[in-house]
Coordinates of C-alpha atoms and ligand atoms in Angstrom, one line a residue:
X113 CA 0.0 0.0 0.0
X114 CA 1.1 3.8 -0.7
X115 CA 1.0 6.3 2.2
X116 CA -1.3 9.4 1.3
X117 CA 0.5 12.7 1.6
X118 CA -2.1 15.1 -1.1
X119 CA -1.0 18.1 -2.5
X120 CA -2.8 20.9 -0.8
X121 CA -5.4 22.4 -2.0
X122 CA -7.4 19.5 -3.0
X123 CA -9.0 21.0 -6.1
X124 CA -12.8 19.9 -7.1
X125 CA -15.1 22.0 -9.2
X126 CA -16.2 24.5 -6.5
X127 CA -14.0 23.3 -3.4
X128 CA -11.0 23.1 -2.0
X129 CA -9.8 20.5 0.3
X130 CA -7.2 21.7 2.9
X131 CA -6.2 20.5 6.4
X132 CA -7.7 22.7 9.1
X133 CA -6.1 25.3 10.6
X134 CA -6.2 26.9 14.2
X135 CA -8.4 30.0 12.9
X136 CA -11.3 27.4 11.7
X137 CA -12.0 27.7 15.1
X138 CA -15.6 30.2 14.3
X139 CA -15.9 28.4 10.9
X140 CA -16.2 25.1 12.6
X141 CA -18.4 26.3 15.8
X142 CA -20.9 27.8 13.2
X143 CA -22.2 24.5 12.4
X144 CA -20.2 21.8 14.8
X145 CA -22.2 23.5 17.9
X146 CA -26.0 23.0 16.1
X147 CA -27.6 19.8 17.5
X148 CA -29.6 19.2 14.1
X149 CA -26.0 19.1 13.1
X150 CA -24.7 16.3 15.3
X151 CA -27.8 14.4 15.7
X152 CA -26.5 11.1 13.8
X153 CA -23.2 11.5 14.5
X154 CA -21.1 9.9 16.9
X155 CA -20.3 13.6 18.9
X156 CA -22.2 15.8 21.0
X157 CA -22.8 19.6 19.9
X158 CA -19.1 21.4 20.1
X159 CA -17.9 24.2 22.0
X160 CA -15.1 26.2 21.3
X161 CA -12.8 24.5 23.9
X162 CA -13.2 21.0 22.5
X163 CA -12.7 22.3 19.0
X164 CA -9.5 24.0 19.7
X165 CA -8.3 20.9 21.1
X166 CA -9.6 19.0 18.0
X167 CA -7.3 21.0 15.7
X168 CA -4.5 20.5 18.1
X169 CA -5.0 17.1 18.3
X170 CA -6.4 14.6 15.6
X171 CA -7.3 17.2 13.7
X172 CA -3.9 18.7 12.7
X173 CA -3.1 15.8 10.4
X174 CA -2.0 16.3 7.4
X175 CA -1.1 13.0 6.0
X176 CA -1.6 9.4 6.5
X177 CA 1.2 7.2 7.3
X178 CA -0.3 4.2 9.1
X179 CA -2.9 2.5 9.5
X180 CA -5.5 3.6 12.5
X181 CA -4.6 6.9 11.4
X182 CA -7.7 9.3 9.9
X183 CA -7.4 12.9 7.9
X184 CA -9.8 15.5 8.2
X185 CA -9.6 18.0 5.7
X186 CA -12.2 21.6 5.9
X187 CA -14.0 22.2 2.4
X188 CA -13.7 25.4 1.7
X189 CA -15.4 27.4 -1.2
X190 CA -12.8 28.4 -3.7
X191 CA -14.5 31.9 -4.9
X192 CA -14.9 32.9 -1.3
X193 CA -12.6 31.1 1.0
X194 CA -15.2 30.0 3.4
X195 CA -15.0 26.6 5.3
X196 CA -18.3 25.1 5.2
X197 CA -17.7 21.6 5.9
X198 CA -15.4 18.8 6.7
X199 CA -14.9 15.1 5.3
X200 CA -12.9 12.4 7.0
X201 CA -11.1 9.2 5.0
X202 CA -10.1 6.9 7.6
X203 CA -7.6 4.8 7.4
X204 CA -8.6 1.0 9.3
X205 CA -6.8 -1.6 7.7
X206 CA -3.7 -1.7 5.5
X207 CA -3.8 -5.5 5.0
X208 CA -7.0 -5.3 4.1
X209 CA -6.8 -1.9 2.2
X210 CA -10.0 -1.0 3.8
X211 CA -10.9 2.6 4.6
X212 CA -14.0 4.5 5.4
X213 CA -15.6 8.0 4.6
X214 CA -17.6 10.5 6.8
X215 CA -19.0 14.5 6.4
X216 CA -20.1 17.2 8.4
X217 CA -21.2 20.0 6.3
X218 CA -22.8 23.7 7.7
X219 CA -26.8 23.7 6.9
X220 CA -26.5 27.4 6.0
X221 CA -24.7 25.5 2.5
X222 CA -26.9 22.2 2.2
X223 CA -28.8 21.4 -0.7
X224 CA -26.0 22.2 -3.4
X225 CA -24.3 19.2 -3.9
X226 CA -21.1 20.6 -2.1
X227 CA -21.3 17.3 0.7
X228 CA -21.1 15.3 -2.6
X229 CA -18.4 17.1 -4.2
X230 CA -16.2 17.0 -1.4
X231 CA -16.8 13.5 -0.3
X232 CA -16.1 12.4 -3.8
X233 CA -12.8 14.0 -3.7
X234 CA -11.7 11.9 -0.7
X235 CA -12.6 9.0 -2.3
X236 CA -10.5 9.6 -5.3
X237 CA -7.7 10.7 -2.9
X238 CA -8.6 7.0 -1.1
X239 CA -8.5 4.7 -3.9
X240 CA -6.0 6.7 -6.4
X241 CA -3.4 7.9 -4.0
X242 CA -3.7 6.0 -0.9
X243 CA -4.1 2.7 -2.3
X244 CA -7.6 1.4 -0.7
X245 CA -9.9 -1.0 -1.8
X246 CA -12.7 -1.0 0.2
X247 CA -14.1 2.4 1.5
X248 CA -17.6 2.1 3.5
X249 CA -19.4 4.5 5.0
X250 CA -21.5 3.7 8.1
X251 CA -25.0 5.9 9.3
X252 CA -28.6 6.2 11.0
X253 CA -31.2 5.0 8.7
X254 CA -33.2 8.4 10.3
X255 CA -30.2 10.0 8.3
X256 CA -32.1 10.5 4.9
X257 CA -29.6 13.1 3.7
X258 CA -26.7 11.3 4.4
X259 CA -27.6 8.3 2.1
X260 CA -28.9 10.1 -0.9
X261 CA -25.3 11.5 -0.3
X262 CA -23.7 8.0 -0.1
X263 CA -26.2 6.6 -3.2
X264 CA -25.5 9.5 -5.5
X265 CA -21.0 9.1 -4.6
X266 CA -22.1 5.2 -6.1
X267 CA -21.2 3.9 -2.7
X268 CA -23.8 0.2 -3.0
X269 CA -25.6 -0.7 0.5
X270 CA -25.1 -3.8 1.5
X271 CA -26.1 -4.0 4.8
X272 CA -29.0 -2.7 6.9
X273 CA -28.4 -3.3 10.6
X274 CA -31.2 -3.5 12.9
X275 CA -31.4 -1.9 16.1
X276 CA -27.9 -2.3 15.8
X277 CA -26.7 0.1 18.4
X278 CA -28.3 2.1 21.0
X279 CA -27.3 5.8 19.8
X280 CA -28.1 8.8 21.5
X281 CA -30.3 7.1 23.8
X282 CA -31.9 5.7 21.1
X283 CA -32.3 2.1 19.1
X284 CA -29.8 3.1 15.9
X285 CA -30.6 0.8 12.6
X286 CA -27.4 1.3 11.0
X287 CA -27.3 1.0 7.0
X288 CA -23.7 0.2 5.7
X289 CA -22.3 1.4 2.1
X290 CA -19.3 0.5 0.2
X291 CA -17.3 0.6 -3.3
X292 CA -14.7 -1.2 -4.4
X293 CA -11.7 0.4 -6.2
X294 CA -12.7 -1.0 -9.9
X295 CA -16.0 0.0 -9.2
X296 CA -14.6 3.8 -8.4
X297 CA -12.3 3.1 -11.7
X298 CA -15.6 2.3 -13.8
X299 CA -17.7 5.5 -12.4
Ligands
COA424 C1 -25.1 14.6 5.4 C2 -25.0 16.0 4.9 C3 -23.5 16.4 4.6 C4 -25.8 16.1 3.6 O1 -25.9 17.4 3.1 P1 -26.6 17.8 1.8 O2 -26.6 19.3 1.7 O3 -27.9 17.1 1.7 O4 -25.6 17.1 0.7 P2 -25.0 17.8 -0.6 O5 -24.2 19.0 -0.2 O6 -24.2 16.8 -1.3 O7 -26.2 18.3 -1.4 C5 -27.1 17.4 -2.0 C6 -28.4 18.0 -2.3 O8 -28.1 19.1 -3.2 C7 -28.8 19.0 -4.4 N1 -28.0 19.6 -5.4 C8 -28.1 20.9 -5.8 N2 -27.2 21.2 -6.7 C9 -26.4 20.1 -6.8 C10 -25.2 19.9 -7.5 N3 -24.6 20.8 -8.3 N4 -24.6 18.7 -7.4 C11 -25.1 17.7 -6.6 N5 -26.3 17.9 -5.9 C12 -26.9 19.1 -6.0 C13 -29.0 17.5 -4.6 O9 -30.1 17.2 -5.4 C14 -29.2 17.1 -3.2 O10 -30.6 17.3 -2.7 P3 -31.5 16.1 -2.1 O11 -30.7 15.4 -1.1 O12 -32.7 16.8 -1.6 O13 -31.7 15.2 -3.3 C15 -25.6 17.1 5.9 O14 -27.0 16.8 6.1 C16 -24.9 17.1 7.2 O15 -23.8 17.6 7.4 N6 -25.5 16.4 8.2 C17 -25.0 16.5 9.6 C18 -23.8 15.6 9.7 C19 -24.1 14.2 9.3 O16 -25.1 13.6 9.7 N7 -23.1 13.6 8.6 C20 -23.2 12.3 8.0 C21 -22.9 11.3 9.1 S1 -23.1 9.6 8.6

């Protein structure tokens, strides 16, 4: 397997990808804080604290070496500058090559395919650069926005998991995706 160490920006059609930087700190709180935001996903509403400690931490990755390792990169809109999302590739496996993809993106920006764009990007940087090949991605049935996003990258489901974990409180049924690397060559 390769190691993936992207040249920054990550060009797409409106986007660039970039790793985040200690002054996302508002950029992130604007949408990482909202509950609607973070109600399928494995965090609780952020404040600045825990953000700041994000981009010191796990955040501040720039490339992945090993495996266990993930990179979050802030989507930012190339005519404007603004940061109005983040994906995640993470890295699980190198025997395996697997990997898996995730997305936060600000409401104020929903609805224009941006999630899409930017997810589809670390995909390509997954399967072309670093190698992978297996990426899944992993979410709440409840989250109907977050697998037309998944369906229109061309990631398949193949699993739909029950009352699989208790999330939030809550029963989750969790619906798994995945591609293949030929099937990302033959998109
Ligand atoms: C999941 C999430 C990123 C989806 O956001 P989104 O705005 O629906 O997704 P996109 O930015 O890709 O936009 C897609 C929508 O824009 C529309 N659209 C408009 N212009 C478009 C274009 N040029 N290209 C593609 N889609 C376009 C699509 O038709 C689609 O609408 P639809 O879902 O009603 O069919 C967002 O809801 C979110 O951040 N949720 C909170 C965090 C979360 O749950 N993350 C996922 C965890 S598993």
């Amino acid at each position: 397997m390769n190691e993936l160490r992207p040249d920054y920006p990550v060009r797409t059609e409106r986007l660039l990808l970039r790793p985040l930087a200690t002054d996302d700190v508002d950029a992130l709180l604007a949408y990482r804080s909202r509950p609607e935001v973070c109600r399928y996903v494995p965090f609780e509403p952020m404040d600045r604290d825990l953000i700041a400690d994000r981009l010191a931490g796990p955040w501040a990755r720039t490339e992945l070496t090993e495996e266990g390792q993930s990179l979050t990169l802030g989507a930012v809109l190339a005519d404007t500058g603004r940061l109005i999302g983040d994906v995640v590739l993470f890295w699980h496996s190198s025997h395996h090559r697997g990997g898996e993809i995730g997305y936060v993106f600000n409401p104020d920006f929903a609805g224009r395919g941006y999630a899409t764009e930017a997810a589809s990007a670390v995909l390509r940087l997954g399967f072309e650069d670093l190698g992978l090949h297996r990426i899944v991605a992993r979410l709440d049935e409840r989250n109907e926005a977050s697998a037309r996003v998944a369906r229109r990258l061309g990631l398949r489901q193949e699993a739909r998991l029950v009352d699989n974990e208790i999330f939030k409180g809550e029963w989750s049924t969790e619906l798994q995706f995945a591609m293949l690397a030929d099937e990302w060559a033959r998109k």
